[in-house]
mmCIF file of C-alpha atoms in Angstrom:
data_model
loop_
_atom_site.group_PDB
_atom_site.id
_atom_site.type_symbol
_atom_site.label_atom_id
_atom_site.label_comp_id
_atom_site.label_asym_id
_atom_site.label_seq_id
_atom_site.Cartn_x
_atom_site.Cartn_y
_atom_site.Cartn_z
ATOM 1 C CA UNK A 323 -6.745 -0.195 -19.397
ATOM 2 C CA UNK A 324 -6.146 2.982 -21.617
ATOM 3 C CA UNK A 325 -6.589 2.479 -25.384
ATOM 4 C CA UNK A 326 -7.452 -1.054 -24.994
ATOM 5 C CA UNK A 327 -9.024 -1.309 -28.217
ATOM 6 C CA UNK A 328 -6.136 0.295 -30.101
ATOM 7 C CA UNK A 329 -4.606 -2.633 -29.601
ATOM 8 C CA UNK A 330 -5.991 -4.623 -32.773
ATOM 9 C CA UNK A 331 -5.261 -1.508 -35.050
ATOM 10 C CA UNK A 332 -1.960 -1.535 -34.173
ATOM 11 C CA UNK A 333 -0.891 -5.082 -33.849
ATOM 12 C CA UNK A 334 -2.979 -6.267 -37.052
ATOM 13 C CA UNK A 335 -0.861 -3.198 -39.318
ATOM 14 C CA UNK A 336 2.195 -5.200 -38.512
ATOM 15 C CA UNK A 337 0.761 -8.564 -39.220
ATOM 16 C CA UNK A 338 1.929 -7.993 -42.440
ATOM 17 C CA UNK A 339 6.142 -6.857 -41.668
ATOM 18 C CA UNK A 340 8.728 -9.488 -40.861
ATOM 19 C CA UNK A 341 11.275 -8.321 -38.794
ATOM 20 C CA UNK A 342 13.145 -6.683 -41.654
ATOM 21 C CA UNK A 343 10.208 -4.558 -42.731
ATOM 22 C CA UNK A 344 9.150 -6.726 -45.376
ATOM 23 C CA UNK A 345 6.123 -8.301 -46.701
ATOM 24 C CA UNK A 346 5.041 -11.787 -46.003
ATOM 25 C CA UNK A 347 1.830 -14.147 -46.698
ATOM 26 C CA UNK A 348 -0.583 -13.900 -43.271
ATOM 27 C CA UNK A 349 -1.079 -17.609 -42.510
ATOM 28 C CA UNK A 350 -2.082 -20.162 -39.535
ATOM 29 C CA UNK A 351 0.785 -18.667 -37.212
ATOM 30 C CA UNK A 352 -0.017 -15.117 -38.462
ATOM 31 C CA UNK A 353 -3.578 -15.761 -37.682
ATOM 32 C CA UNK A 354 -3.386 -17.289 -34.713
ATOM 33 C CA UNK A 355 -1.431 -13.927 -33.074
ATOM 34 C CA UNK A 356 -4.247 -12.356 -33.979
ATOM 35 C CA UNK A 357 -6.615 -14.161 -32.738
ATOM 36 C CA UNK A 358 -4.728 -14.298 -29.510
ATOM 37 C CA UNK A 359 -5.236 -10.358 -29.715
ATOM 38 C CA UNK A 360 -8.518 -10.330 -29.687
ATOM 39 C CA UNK A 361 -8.658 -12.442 -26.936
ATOM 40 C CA UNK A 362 -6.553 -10.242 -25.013
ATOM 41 C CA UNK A 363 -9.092 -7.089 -25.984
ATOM 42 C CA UNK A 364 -11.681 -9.177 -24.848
ATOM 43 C CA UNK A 365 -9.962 -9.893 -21.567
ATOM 44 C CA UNK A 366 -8.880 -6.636 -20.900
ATOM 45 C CA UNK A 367 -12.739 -5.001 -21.760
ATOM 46 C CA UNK A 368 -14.332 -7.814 -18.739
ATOM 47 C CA UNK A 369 -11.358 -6.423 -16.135
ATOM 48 C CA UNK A 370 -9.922 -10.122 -16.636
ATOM 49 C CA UNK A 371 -6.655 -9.240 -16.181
ATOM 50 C CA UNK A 372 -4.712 -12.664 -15.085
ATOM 51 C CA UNK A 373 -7.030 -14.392 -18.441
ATOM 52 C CA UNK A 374 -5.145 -11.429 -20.097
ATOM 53 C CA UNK A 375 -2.043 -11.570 -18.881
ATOM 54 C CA UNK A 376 -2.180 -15.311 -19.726
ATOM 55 C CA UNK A 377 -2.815 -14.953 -22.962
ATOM 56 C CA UNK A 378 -0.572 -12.132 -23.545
ATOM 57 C CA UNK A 379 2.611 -14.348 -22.141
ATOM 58 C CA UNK A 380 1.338 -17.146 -24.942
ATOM 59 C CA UNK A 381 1.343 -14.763 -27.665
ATOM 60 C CA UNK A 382 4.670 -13.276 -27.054
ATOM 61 C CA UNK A 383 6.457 -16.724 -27.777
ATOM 62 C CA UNK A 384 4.909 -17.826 -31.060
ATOM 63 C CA UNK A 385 7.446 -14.860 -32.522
ATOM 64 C CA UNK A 386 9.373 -13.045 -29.407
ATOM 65 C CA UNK A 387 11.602 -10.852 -31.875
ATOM 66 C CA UNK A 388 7.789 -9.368 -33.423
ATOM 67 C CA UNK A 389 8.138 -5.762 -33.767
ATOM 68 C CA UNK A 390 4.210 -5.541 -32.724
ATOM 69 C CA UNK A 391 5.206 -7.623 -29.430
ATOM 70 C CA UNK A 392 6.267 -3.971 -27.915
ATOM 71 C CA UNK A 393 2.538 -2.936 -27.439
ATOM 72 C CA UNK A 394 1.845 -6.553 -25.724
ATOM 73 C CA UNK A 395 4.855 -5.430 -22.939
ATOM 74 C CA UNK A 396 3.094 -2.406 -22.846
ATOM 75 C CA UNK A 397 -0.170 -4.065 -21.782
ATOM 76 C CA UNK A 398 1.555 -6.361 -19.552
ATOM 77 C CA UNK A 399 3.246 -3.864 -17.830
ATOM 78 C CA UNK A 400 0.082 -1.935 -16.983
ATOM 79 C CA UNK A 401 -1.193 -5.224 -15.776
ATOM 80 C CA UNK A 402 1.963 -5.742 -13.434
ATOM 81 C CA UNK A 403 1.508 -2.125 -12.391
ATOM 82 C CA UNK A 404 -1.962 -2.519 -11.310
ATOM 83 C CA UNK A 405 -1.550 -5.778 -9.764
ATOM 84 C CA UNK A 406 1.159 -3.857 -7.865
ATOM 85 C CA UNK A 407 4.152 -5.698 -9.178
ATOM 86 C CA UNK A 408 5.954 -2.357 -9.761
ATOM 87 C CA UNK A 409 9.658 -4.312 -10.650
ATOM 88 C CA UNK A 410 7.939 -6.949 -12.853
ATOM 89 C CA UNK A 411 6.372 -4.034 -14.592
ATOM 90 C CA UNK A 412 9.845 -1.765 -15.008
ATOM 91 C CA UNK A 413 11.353 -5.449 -16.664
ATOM 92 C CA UNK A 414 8.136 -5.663 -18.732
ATOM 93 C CA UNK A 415 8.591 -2.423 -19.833
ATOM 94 C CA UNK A 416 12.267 -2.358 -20.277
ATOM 95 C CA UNK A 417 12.084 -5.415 -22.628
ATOM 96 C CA UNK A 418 8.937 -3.068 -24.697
ATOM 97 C CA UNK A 419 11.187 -0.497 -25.169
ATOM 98 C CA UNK A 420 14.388 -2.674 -26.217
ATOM 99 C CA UNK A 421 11.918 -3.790 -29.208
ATOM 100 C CA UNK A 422 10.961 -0.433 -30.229
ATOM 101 C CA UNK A 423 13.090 2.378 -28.564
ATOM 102 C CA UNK A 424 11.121 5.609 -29.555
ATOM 103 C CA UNK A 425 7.481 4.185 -28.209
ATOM 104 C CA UNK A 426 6.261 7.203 -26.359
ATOM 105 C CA UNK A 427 3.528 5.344 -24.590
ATOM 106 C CA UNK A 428 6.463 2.893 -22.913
ATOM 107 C CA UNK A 429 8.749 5.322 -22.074
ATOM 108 C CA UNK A 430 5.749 7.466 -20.371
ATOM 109 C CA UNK A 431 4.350 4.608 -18.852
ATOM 110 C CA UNK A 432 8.024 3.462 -17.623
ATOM 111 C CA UNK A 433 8.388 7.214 -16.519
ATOM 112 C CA UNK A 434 4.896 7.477 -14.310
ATOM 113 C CA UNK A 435 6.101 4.472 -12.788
ATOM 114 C CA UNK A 436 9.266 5.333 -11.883
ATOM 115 C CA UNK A 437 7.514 8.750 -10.582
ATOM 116 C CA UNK A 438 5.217 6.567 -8.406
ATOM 117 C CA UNK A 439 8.032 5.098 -7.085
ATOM 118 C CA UNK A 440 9.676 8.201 -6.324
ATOM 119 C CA UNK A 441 12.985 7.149 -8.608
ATOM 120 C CA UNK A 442 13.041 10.475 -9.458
ATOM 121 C CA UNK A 443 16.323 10.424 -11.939
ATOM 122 C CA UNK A 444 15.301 7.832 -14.050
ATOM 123 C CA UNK A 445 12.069 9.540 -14.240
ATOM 124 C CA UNK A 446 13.682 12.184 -15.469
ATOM 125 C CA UNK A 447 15.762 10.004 -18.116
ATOM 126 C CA UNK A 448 12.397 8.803 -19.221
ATOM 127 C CA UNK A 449 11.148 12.301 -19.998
ATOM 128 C CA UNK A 450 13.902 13.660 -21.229
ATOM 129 C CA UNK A 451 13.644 11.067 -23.850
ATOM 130 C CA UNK A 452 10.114 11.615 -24.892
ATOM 131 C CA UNK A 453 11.072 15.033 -25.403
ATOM 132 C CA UNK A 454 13.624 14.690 -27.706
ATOM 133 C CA UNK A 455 12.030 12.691 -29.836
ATOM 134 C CA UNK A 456 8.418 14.900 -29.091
ATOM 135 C CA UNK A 457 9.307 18.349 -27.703
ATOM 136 C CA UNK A 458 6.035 19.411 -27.600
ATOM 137 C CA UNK A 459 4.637 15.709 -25.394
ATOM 138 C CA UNK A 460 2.122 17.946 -23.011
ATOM 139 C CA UNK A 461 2.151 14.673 -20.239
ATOM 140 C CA UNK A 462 5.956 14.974 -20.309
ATOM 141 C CA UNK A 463 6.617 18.252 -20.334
ATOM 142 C CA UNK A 464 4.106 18.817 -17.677
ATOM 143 C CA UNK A 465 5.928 15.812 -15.219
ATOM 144 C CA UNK A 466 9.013 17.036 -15.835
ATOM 145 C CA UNK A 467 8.430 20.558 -14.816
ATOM 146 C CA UNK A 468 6.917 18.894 -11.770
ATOM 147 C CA UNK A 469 10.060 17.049 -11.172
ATOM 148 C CA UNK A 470 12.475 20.247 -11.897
ATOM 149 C CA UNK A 471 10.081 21.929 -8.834
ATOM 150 C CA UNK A 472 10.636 19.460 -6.683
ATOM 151 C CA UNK A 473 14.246 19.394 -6.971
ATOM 152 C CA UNK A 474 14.245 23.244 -6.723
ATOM 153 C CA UNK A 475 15.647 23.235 -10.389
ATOM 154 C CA UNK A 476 13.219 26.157 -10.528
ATOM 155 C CA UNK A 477 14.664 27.381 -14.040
ATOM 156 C CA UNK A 478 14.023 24.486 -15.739
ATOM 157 C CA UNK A 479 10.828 23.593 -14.100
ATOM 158 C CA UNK A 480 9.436 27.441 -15.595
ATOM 159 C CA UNK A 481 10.861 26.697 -18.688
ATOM 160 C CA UNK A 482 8.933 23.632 -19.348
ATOM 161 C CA UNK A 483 5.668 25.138 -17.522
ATOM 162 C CA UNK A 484 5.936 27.987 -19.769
ATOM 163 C CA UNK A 485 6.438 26.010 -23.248
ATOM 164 C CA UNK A 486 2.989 24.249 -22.193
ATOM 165 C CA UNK A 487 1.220 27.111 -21.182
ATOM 166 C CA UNK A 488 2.518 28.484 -24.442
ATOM 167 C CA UNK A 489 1.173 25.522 -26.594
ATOM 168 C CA UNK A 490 -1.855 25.044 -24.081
ATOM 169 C CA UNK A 491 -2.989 28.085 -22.370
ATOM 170 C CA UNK A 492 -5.218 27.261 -20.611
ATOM 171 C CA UNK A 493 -3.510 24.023 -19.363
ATOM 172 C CA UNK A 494 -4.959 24.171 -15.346
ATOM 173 C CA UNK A 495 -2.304 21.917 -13.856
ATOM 174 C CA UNK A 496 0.309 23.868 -15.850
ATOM 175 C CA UNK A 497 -1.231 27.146 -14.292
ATOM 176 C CA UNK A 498 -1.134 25.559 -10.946
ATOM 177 C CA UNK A 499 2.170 24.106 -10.807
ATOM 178 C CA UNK A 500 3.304 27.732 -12.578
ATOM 179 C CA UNK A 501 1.722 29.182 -9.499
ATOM 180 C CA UNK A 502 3.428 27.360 -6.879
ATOM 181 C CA UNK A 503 6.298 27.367 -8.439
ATOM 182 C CA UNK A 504 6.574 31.415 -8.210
ATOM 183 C CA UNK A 505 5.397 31.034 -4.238
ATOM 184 C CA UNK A 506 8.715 28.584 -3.694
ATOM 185 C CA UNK A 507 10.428 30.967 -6.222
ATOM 186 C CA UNK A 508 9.988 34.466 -4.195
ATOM 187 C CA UNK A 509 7.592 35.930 -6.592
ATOM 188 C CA UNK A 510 4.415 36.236 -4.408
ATOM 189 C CA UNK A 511 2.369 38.466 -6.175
ATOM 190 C CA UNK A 512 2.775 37.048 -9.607
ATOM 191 C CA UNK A 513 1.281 33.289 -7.360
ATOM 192 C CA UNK A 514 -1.468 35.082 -5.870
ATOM 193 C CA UNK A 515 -2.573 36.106 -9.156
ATOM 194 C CA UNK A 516 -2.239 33.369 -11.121
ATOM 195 C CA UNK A 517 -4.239 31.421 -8.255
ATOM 196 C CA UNK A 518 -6.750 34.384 -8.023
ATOM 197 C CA UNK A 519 -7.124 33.866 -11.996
ATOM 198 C CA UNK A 520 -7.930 29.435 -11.712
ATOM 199 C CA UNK A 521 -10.383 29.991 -8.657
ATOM 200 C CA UNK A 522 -12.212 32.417 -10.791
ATOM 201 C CA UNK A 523 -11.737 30.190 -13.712
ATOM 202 C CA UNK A 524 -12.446 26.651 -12.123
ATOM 203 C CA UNK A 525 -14.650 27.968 -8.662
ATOM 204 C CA UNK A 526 -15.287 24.372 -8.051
ATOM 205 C CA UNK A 527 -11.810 22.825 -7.637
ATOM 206 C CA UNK A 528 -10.867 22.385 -4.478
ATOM 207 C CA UNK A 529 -6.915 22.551 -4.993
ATOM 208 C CA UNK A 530 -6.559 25.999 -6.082
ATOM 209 C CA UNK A 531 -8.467 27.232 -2.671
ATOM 210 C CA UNK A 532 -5.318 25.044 -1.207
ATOM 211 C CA UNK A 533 -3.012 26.189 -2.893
ATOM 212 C CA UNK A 534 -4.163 29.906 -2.038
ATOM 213 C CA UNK A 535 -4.973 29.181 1.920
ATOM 214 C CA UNK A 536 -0.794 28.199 2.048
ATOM 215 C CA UNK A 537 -0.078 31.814 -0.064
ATOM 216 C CA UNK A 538 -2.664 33.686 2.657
ATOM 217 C CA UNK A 539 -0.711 31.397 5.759
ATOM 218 C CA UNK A 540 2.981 32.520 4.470
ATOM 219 C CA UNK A 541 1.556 35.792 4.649
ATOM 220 C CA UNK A 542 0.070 35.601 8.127
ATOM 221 C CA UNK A 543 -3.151 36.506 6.519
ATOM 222 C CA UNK A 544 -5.144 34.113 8.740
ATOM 223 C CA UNK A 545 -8.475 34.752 7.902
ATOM 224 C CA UNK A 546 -8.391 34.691 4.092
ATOM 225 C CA UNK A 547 -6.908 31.123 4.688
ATOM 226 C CA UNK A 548 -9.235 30.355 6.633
ATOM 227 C CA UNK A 549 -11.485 31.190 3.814
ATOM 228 C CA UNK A 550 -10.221 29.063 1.233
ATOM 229 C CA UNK A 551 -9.344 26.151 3.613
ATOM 230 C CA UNK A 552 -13.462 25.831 4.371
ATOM 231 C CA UNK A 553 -14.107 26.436 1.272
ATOM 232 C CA UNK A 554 -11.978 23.487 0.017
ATOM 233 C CA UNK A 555 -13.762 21.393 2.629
ATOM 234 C CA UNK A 556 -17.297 21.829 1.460
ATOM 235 C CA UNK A 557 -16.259 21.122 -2.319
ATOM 236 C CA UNK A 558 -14.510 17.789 -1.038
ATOM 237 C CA UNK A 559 -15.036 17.202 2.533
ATOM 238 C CA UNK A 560 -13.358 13.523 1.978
ATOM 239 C CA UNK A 561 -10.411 14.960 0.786
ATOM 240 C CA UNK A 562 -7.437 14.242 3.307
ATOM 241 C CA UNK A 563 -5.258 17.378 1.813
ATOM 242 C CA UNK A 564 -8.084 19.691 3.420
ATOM 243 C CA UNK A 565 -7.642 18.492 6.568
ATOM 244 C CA UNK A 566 -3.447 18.813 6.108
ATOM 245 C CA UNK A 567 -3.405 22.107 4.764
ATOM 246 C CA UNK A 568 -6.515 23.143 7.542
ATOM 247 C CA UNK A 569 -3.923 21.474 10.273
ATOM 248 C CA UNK A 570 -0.746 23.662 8.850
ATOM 249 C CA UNK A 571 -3.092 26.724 9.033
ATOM 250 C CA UNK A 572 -3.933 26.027 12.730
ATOM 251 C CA UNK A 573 -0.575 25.542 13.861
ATOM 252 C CA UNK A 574 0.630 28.653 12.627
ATOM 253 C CA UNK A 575 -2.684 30.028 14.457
ATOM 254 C CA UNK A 576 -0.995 28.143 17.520
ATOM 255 C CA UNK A 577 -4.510 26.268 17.741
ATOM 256 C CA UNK A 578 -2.033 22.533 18.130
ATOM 257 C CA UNK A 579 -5.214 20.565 19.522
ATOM 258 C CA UNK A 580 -7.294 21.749 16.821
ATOM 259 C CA UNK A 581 -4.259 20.942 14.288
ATOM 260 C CA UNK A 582 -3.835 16.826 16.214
ATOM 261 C CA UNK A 583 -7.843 16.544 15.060
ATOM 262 C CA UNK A 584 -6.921 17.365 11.917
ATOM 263 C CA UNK A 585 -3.911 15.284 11.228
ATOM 264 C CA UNK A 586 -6.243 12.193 12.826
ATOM 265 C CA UNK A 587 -9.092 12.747 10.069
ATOM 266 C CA UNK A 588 -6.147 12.982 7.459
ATOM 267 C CA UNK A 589 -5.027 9.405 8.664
ATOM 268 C CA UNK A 590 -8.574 8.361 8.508
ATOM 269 C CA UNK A 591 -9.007 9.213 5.100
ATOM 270 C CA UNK A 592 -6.172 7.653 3.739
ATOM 271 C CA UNK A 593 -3.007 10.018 4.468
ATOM 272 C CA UNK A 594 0.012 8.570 5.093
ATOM 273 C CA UNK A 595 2.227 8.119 8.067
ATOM 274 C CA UNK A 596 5.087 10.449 5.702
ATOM 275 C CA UNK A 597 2.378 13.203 5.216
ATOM 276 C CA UNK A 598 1.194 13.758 8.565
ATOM 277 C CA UNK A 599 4.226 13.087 10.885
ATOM 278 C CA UNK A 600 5.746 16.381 10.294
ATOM 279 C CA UNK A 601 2.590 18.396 11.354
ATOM 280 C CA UNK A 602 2.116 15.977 14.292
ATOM 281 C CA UNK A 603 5.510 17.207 15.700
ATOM 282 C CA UNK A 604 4.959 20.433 15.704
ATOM 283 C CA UNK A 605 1.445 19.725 17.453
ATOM 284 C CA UNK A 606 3.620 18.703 20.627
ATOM 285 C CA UNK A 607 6.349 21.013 20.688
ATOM 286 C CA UNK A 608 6.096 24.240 23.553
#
């Protein structure tokens, strides 16, 4: 549970602020909310999630309109979400950010959800917010231009690449996704550069040999992708991409039984039915 033990900080610096913004005497109730957050710290540090979640639901009514109750949805959300009650953790959330509107961690944490979920617009509206009120949010700017790719909004996915690689240079999923996004984008050479630049830089990650095997395949270059696809499979030989992008690779070879035993160790190791189908038919096709 990220920044677990922030949680203390936070909520005991509004102990202090009624609902106005004013001052008031910490007594028994004011005490006993914070007790109840250390509890939940304790919880959350032992994994004890349902002892947290518990406790979390009790100290949300002794004041439900407390402005430090936002941070307690926040936790409970994250709870829901990794319980995998993703619409109990959207309602969580929502009710966070109704008690504090600019939080950036619930409105990212709403928007990574909603990306898990593939509800890519409101995704999107969740971004879009953080930026506003943080232009220069690297997690946000960085989803965004992801979502922008994959909606071939290619402008605005470079334009938020680029402001990160501008604040962050040396950003390596920025790089990456900048990469791609000039393959999809008709700018070849400016890709196989970039992708020549993070396998130099980062000789050990397995995704950048990936991403260069599909630049070699588009151009029929078989045996560099052949290359970087083996190459990918030694660094992470569990990985079920390697075996995808290894299977895409042989069926433009027109090796299809080679590509079937490839889509099979995908499904083995944990790719799904979505990812693989599409490869499988063009395995049997003449």
């Amino acid at each position: 549970m990220k920044n677990a033990r922030l949680l203390l900080a936070v909520v005991c610096s509004w102990l202090c602020l009624g609902a106005g913004g004013s001052l008031f005497p910490v007594g028994a109730h004011a005490q006993t909310y914070e007790q109840n957050v250390r509890s939940i710290i304790e919880a959350l540090a032992a994994d004890s999630l349902e002892k947290a979640e518990g406790i979390i639901q009790q100290t949300l009514l002794l004041d439900p309109e407390r402005k430090s109750n936002a941070i307690l949805y926040q936790y409970l959300g994250e709870i829901y979400q990794r319980s995998g009650q993703s619409e109990r953790a959207l309602e969580t959330y929502r009710k966070g950010i109704d008690l504090s509107p600019t939080s950036l961690d619930l409105l990212l944490s709403r928007a990574s959800l909603y990306l898990k979920m593939n509800n890519t617009e409101r995704a999107l509206t969740d971004y879009d917010k953080v930026l506003e009120l943080s232009p220069n949010e690297a997690e946000a700017l960085f989803f965004r231009a992801y979502l922008h790719s994959q909606l071939r909004h290619n402008k605005e996915a470079r334009a938020d690449y680029n402001r990160l690689l501008k604040l962050n240079p040396m950003h390596e999923e920025a790089r990456l996704g900048l990469a791609i996004l000039n393959s999809k984008d008709g700018r070849p050479r400016e890709a196989m550069e970039q992708l020549d630049a993070l396998i130099q830089l980062y000789p050990t990650h397995a995704q950048h040999y990936l991403a260069r095997c599909g630049l070699y395949e588009q151009r029929k270059e078989y045996e560099e992708a052949q290359k970087d696809v083996e190459r990918a499979l030694e660094l992470e030989p569990e990985n079920p991409e390697c075996y995808l992008t290894r299977a895409s690779l042989y069926i433009a070879m027109k090796k299809k039984r080679l590509a079937r035993q490839d889509c099979q160790t995908a499904i083995k190791l944990g790719a799904t039915g979505e990812q693989v189908a599409p490869l499988l038919s063009e395995t049997t096709t003449p």
